[in-house]
Short mmCIF file of C-alpha atoms in Angstrom, two decimals:
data_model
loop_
_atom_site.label_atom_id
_atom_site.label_comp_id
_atom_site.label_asym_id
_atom_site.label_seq_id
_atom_site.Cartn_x
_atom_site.Cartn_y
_atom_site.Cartn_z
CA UNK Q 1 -36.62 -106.23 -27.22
CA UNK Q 2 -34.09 -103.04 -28.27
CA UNK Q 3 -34.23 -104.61 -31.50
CA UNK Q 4 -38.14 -104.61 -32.08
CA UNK Q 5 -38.33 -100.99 -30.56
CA UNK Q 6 -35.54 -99.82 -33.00
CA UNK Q 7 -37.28 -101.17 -35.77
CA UNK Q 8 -40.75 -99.63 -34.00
CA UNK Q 9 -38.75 -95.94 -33.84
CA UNK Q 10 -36.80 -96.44 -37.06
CA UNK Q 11 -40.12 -97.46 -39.43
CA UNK Q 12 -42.34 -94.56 -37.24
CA UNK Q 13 -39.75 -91.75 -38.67
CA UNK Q 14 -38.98 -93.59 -42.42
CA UNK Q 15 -42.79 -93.17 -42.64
CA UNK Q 16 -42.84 -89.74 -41.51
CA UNK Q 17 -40.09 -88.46 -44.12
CA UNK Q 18 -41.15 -90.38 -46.71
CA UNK Q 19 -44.81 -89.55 -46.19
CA UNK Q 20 -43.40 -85.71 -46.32
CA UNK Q 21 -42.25 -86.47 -50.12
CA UNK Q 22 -45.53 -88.29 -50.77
CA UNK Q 23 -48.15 -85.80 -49.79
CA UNK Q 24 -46.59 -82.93 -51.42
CA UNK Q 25 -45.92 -84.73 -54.84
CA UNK Q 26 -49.51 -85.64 -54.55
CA UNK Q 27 -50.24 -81.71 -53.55
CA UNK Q 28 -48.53 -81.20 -57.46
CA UNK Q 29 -50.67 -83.91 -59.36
CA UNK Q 30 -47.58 -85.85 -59.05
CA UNK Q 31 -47.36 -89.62 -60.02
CA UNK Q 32 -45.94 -91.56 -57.08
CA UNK Q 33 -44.66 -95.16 -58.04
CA UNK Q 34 -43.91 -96.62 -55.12
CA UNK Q 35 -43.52 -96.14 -51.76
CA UNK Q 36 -40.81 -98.68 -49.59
CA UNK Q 37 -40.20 -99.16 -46.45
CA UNK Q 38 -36.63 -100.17 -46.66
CA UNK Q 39 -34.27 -100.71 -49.64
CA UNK Q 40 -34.23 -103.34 -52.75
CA UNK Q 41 -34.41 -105.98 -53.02
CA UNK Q 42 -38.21 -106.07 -52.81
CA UNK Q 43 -39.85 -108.35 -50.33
CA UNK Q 44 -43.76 -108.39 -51.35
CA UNK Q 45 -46.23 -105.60 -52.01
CA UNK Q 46 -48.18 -104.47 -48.84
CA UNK Q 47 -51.12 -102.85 -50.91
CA UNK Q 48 -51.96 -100.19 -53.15
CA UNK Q 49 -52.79 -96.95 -52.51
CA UNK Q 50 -54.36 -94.43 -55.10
CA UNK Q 51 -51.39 -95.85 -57.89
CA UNK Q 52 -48.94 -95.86 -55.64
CA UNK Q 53 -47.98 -99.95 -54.39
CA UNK Q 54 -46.83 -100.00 -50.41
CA UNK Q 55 -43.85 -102.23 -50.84
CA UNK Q 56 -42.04 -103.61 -47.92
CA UNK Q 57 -37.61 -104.45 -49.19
CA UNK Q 58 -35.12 -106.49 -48.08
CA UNK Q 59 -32.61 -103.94 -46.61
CA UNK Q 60 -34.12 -102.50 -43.43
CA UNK Q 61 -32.11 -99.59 -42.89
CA UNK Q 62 -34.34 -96.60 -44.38
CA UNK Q 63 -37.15 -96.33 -47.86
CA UNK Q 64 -38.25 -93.84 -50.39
CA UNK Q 65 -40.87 -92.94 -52.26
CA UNK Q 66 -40.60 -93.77 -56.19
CA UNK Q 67 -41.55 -90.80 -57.77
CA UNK Q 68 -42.27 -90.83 -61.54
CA UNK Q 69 -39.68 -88.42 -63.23
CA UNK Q 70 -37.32 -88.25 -60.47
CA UNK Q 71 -35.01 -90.24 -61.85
CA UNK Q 72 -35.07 -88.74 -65.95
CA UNK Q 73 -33.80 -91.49 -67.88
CA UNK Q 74 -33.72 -89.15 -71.02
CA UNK Q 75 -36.98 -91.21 -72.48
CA UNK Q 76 -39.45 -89.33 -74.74
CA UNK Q 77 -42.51 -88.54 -72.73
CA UNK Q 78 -46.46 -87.87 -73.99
CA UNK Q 79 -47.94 -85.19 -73.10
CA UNK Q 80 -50.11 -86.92 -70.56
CA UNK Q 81 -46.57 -88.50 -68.69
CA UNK Q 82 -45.65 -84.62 -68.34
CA UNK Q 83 -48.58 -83.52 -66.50
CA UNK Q 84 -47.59 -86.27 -63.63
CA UNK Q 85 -43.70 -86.11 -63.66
CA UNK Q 86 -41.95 -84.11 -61.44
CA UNK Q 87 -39.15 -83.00 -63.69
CA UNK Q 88 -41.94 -81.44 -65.84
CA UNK Q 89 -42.95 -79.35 -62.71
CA UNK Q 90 -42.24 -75.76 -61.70
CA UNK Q 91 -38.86 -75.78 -60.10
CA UNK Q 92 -40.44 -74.51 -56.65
CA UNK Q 93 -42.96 -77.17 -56.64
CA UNK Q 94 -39.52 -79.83 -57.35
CA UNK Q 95 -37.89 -77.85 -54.36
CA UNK Q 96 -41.01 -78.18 -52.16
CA UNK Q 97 -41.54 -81.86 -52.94
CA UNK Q 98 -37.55 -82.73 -52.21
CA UNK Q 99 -37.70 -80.78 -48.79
CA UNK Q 100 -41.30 -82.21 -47.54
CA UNK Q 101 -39.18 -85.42 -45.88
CA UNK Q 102 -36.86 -83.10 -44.22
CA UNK Q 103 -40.32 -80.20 -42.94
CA UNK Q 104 -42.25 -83.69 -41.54
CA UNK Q 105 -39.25 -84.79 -39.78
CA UNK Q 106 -38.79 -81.71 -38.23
CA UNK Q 107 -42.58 -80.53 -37.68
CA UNK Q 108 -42.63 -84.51 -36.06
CA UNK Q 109 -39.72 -83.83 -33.47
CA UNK Q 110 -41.79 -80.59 -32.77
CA UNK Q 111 -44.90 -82.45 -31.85
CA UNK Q 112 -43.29 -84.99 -29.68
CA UNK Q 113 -41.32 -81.99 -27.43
CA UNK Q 114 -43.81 -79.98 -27.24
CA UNK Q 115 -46.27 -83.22 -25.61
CA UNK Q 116 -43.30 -83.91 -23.48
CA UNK Q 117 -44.22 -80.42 -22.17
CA UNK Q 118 -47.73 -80.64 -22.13
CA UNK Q 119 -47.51 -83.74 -20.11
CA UNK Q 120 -44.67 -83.44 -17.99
CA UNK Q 121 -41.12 -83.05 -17.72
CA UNK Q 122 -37.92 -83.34 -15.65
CA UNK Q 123 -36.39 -79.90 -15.42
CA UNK Q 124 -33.83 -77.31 -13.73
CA UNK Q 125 -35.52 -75.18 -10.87
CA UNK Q 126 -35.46 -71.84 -12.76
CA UNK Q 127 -36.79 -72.65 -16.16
CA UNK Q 128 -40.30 -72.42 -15.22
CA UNK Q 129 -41.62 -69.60 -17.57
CA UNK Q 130 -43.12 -66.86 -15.43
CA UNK Q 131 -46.56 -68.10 -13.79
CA UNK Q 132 -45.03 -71.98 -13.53
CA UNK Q 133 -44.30 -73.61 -10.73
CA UNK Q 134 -42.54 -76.58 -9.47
CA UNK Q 135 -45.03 -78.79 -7.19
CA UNK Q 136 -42.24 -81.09 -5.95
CA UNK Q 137 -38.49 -80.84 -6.64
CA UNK Q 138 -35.69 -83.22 -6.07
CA UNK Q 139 -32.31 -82.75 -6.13
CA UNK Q 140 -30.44 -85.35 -8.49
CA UNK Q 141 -27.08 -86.36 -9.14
CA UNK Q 142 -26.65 -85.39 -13.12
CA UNK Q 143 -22.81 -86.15 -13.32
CA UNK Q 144 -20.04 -87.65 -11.32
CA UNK Q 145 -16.44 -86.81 -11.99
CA UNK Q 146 -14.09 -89.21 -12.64
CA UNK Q 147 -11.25 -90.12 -9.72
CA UNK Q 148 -13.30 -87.81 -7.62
CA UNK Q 149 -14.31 -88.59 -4.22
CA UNK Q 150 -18.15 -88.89 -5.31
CA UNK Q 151 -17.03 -91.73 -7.70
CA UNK Q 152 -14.90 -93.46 -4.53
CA UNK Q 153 -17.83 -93.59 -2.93
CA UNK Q 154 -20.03 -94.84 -5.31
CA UNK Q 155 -22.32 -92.38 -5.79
CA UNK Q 156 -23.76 -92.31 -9.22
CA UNK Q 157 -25.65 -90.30 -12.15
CA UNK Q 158 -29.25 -90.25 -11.63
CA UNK Q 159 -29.06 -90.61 -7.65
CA UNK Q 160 -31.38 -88.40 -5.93
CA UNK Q 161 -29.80 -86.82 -2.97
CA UNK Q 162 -32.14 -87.15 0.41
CA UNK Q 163 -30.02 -86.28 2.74
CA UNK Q 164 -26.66 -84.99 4.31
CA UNK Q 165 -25.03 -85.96 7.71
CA UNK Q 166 -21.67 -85.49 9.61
CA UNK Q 167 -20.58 -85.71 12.87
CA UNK Q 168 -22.27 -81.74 14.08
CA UNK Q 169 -24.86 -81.32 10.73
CA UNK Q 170 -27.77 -83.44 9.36
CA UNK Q 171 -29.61 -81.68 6.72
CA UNK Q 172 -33.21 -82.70 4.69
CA UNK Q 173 -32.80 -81.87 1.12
CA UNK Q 174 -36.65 -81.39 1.06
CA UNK Q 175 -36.30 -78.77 3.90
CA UNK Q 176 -33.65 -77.00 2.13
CA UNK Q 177 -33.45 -75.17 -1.00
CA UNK Q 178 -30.06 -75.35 -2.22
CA UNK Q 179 -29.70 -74.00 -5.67
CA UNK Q 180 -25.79 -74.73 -6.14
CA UNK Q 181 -24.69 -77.79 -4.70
CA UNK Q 182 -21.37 -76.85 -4.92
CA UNK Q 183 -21.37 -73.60 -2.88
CA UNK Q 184 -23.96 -75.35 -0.51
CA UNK Q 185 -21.02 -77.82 0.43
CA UNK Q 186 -18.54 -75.11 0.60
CA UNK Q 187 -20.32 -73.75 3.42
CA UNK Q 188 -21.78 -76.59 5.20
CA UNK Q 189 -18.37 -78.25 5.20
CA UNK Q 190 -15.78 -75.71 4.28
CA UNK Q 191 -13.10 -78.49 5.39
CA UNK Q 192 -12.59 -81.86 4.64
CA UNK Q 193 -15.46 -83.27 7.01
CA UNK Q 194 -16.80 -86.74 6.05
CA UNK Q 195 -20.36 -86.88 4.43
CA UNK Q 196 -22.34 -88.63 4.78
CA UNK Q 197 -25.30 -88.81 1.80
CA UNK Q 198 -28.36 -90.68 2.24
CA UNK Q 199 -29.96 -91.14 -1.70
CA UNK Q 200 -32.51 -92.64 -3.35
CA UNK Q 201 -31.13 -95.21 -6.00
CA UNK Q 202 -33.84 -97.79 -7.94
CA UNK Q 203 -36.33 -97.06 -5.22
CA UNK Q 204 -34.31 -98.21 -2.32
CA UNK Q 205 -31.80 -95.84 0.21
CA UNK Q 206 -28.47 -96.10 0.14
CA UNK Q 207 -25.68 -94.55 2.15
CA UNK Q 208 -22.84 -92.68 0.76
CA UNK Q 209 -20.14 -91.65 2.27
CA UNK Q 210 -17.47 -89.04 0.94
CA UNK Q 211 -14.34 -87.02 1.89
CA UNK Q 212 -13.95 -83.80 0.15
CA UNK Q 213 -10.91 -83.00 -1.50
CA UNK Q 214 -9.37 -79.43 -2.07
CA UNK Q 215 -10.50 -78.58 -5.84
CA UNK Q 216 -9.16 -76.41 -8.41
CA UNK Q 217 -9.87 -73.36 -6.56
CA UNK Q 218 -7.26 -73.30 -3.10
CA UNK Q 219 -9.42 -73.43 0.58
CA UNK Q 220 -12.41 -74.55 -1.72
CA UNK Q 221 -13.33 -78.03 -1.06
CA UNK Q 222 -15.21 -80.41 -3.60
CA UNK Q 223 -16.54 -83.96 -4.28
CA UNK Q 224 -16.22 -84.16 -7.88
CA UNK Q 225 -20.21 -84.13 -8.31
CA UNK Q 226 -22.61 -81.47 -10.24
CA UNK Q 227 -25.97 -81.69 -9.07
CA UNK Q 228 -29.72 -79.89 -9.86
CA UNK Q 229 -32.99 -79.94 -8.30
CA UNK Q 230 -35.35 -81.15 -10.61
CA UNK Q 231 -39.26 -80.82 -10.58
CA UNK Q 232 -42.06 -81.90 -12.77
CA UNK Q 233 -42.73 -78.86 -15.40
CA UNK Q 234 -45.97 -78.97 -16.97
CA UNK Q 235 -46.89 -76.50 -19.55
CA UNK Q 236 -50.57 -75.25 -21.27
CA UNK Q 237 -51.03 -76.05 -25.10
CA UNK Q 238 -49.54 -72.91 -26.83
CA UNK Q 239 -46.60 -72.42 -24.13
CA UNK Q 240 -45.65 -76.25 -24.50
CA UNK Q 241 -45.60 -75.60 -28.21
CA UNK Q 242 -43.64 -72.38 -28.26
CA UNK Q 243 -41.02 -74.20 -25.50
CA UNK Q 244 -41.21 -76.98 -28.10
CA UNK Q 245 -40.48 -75.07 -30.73
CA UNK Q 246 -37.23 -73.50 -28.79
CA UNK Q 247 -35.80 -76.97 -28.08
CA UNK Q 248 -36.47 -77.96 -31.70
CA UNK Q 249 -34.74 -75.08 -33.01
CA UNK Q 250 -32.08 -75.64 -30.43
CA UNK Q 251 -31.18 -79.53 -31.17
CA UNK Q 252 -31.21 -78.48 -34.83
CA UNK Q 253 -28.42 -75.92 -34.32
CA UNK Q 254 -26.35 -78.64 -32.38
CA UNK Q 255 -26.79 -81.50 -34.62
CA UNK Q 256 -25.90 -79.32 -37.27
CA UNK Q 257 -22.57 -78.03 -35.59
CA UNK Q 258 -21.88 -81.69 -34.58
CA UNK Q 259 -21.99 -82.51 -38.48
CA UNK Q 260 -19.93 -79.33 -39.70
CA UNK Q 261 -17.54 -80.55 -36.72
CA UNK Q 262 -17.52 -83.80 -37.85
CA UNK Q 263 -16.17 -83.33 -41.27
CA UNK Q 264 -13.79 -80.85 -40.66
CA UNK Q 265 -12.33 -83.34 -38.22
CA UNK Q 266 -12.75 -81.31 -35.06
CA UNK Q 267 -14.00 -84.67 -33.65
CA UNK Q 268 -13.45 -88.20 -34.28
CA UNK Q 269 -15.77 -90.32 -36.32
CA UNK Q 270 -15.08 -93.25 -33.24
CA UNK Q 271 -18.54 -90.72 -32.02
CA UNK Q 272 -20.46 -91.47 -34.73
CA UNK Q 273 -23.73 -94.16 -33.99
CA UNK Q 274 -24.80 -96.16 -36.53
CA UNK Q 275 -27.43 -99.22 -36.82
CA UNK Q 276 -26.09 -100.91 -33.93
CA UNK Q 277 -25.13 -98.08 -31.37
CA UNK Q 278 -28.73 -96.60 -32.03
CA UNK Q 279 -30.36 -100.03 -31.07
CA UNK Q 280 -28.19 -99.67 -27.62
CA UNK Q 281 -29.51 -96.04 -27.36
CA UNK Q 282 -32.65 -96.40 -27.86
CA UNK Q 283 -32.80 -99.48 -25.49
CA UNK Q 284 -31.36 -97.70 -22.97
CA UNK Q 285 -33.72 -94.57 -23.55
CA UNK Q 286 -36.76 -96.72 -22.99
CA UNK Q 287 -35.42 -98.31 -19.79
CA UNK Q 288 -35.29 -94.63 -18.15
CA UNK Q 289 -38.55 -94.22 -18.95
CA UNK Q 290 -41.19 -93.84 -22.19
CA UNK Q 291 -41.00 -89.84 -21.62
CA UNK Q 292 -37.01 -90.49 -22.60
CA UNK Q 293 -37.55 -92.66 -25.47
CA UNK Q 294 -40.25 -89.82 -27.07
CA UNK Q 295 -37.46 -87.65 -26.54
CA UNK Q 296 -34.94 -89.53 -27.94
CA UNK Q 297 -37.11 -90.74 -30.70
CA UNK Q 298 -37.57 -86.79 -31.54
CA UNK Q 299 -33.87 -86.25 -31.22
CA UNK Q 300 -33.34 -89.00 -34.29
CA UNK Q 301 -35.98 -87.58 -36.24
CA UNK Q 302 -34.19 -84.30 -36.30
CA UNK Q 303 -31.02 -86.38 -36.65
CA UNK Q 304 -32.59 -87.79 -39.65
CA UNK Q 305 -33.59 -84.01 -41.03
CA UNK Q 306 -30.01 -82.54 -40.87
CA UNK Q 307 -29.00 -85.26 -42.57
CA UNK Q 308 -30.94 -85.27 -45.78
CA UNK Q 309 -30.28 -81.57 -45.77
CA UNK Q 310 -26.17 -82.64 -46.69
CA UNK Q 311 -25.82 -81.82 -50.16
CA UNK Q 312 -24.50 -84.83 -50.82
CA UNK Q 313 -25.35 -87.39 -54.23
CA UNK Q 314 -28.55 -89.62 -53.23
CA UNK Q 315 -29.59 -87.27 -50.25
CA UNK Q 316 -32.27 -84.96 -50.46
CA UNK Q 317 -30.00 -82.07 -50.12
CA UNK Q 318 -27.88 -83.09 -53.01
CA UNK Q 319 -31.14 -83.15 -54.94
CA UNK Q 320 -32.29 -79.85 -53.75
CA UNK Q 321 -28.77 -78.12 -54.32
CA UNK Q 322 -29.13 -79.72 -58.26
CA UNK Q 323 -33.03 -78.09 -58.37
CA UNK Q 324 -30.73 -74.95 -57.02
CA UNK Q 325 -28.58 -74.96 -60.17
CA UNK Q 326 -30.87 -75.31 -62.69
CA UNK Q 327 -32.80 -72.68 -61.47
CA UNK Q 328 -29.56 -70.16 -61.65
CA UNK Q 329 -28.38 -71.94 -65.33
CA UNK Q 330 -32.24 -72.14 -66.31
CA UNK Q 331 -31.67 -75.11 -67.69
CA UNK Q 332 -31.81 -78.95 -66.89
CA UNK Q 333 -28.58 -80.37 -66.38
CA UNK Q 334 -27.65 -83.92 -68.08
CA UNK Q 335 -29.79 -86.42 -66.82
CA UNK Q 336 -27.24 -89.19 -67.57
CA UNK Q 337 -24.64 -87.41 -65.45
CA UNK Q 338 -27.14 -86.98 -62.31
CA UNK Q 339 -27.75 -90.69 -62.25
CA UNK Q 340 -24.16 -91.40 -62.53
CA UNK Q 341 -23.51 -89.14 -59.18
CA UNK Q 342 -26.58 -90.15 -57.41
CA UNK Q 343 -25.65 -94.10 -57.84
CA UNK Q 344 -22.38 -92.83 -57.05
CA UNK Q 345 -23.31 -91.30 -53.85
CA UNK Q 346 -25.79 -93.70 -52.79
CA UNK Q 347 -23.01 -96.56 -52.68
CA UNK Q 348 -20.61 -94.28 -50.85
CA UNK Q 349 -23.58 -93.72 -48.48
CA UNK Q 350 -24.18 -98.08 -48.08
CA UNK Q 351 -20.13 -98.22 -46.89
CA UNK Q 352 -20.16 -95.54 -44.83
CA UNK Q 353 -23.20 -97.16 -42.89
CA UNK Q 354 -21.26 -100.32 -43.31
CA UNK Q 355 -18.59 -98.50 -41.87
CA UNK Q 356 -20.02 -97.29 -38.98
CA UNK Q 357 -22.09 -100.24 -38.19
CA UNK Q 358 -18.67 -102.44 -37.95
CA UNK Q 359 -17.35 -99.62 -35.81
CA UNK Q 360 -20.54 -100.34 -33.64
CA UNK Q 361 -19.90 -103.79 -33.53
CA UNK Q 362 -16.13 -103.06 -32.15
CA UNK Q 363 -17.08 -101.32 -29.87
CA UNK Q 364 -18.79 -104.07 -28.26
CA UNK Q 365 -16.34 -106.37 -28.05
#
């Protein structure tokens, strides 16, 4: 079943990108080819649409759009073959054509966030904009430290705490409004007192019972758990779209820092996901919930945007920073030399995802 919905997610945002490309080379009286889902070798042709066949290829893992003049072979063209190739365009409308993948990825991740919003989502007490409110809040486990006294005594991510006992307290978490778990334990049991912790866990209570430990700080005790209440937050139209817009902007800047990180080396490339992990991920995103596997599936598509955006041979970027250079030199660079470093790239680009997928597969053994 992860399989199938990987394949779902992954053809949903190939279509999306490439769809991007498509529309605005058609925008520009722009002769499109082809249009693959996945890579060569071809399969069978889906269709046709206006000229363009809808082929479905062999390699799963991605597709493109075939777009006449893209790839300039150094043939003579008529005068007709000009009018439709994109080589023969104005150097914006190349630009615009070569970043209309990235702007539907993006504007797709904003549409999916922003109906998160609209109908309903999981967040922190506190960032409600002003006029929302919380109907019903819970407070939920959202991480357990490690050798800690929470994980001794099994309590785990994703519990949602009920209630607290001891010997001379018992305290309902839906009487009480405790904003900072941490200080609320400090002063409930400032020494360490057994709790007791009655949560809800996959619909069923459980009992928990902990021992605080003296922390970092001295005379402060602590169980080793960080925990939120939670409520529902539901948003109108333009709010859900301008808190949508925030969060895209947001996961943009971080996937973008986790990429600059990534090739200087400031982390390991053991953290990078390919074909494989992503199948786990998104598996595990739709068993929390479908809310959680929109989210993720916007996260990827904006995964998928940064991405292209790498100047790198065979990526979008790499095509765009070439339209870039022309447009300084005001002249076309040598064809035959572009489609030597594009080939080049786009086989560096098949071993790195070989790469990462065997990494994947390591990782499960």
């Amino acid at each position: 079943m992860n399989i199938i919905i990987f394949i779902l997610v992954l053809g949903i945002l190939v279509f999306i990108h490439e769809l991007g490309h498509f529309l605005f080379a058609k925008m520009f009286g722009i002769r499109v080819d082809e249009f693959g889902f996945g890579y060569p070798p071809k399969a069978f042709t889906i269709g046709n649409f206006k000229g363009t066949d809808i082929t479905l290829n062999w390699i799963p893992f991605g597709g493109f759009v075939k777009i006449f003049g893209e790839s300039d072979d150094g043939s003579e063209l008529t005068e007709e073959q000009k009018k439709v190739s994109l080589i023969h365009k104005p150097r914006w409308q190349q630009f615009l054509v070569m970043f209309g993948g990235v702007l539907f990825n993006i504007v797709f991740a904003w549409i999916l966030l922003s109906g998160i919003y609209m109908s309903g989502i999981n967040a922190p007490v506190g960032s409600a904009p002003s006029g929302y409110d919380f109907n019903e809040t819970e407070l939920i486990v959202s991480s357990v430290n490690q050798n800690s006294p929470a994980e001794a005594g099994g309590l785990l991510p994703g519990d949602i705490i009920v209630e607290f006992f001891s010997d001379d307290t018992q305290v309902s978490v839906s009487d009480e409004t405790i904003e900072d778990f941490s200080n609320f334990i400090n002063e409930q049991y400032p020494e360490d007192e057994n709790i007791g912790l009655v949560v809800l866990r996959d619909e069923s209570l459980e009992i928990i019972n902990l021992t605080p430990e003296e922390g970092i700080i001295e005379g402060k005790y602590a169980v080793g758990v960080s925990a939120e209440r939670m409520g529902e937050l539901k948003l109108s139209f333009f709010n859900a779209f301008y808190y949508g817009a925030l969060n895209t902007i947001g996961f943009i800047k971080n996937i973008a820092i986790g990429f600059w990180d990534l090739i200087t080396g400031s982390i390991s490339a053991d953290n990078v996901s390919g074909p494989v992990g992503i199948v786990k991920q998104v598996g595990d995103a739709s068993k929390v919930g479908f809310q959680y596997l929109i989210g993720f599936t916007a996260i990827l598509s904006l995964n998928l945007a940064v991405l292209n955006l790498v100047p790198f041979p065979a990526l979008d970027g790499g095509r765009i920073l070439i339209i870039f250079v022309e447009s300084i030199l005001r002249r076309r660079l040598n064809p035959k030399v572009i489609n030597a470093i594009n080939g080049i790239g786009f086989i560096v680009l098949i071993g790195l995802m070989l790469l990462v997928t065997f990494n994947d597969i390591t990782k499960l053994l």
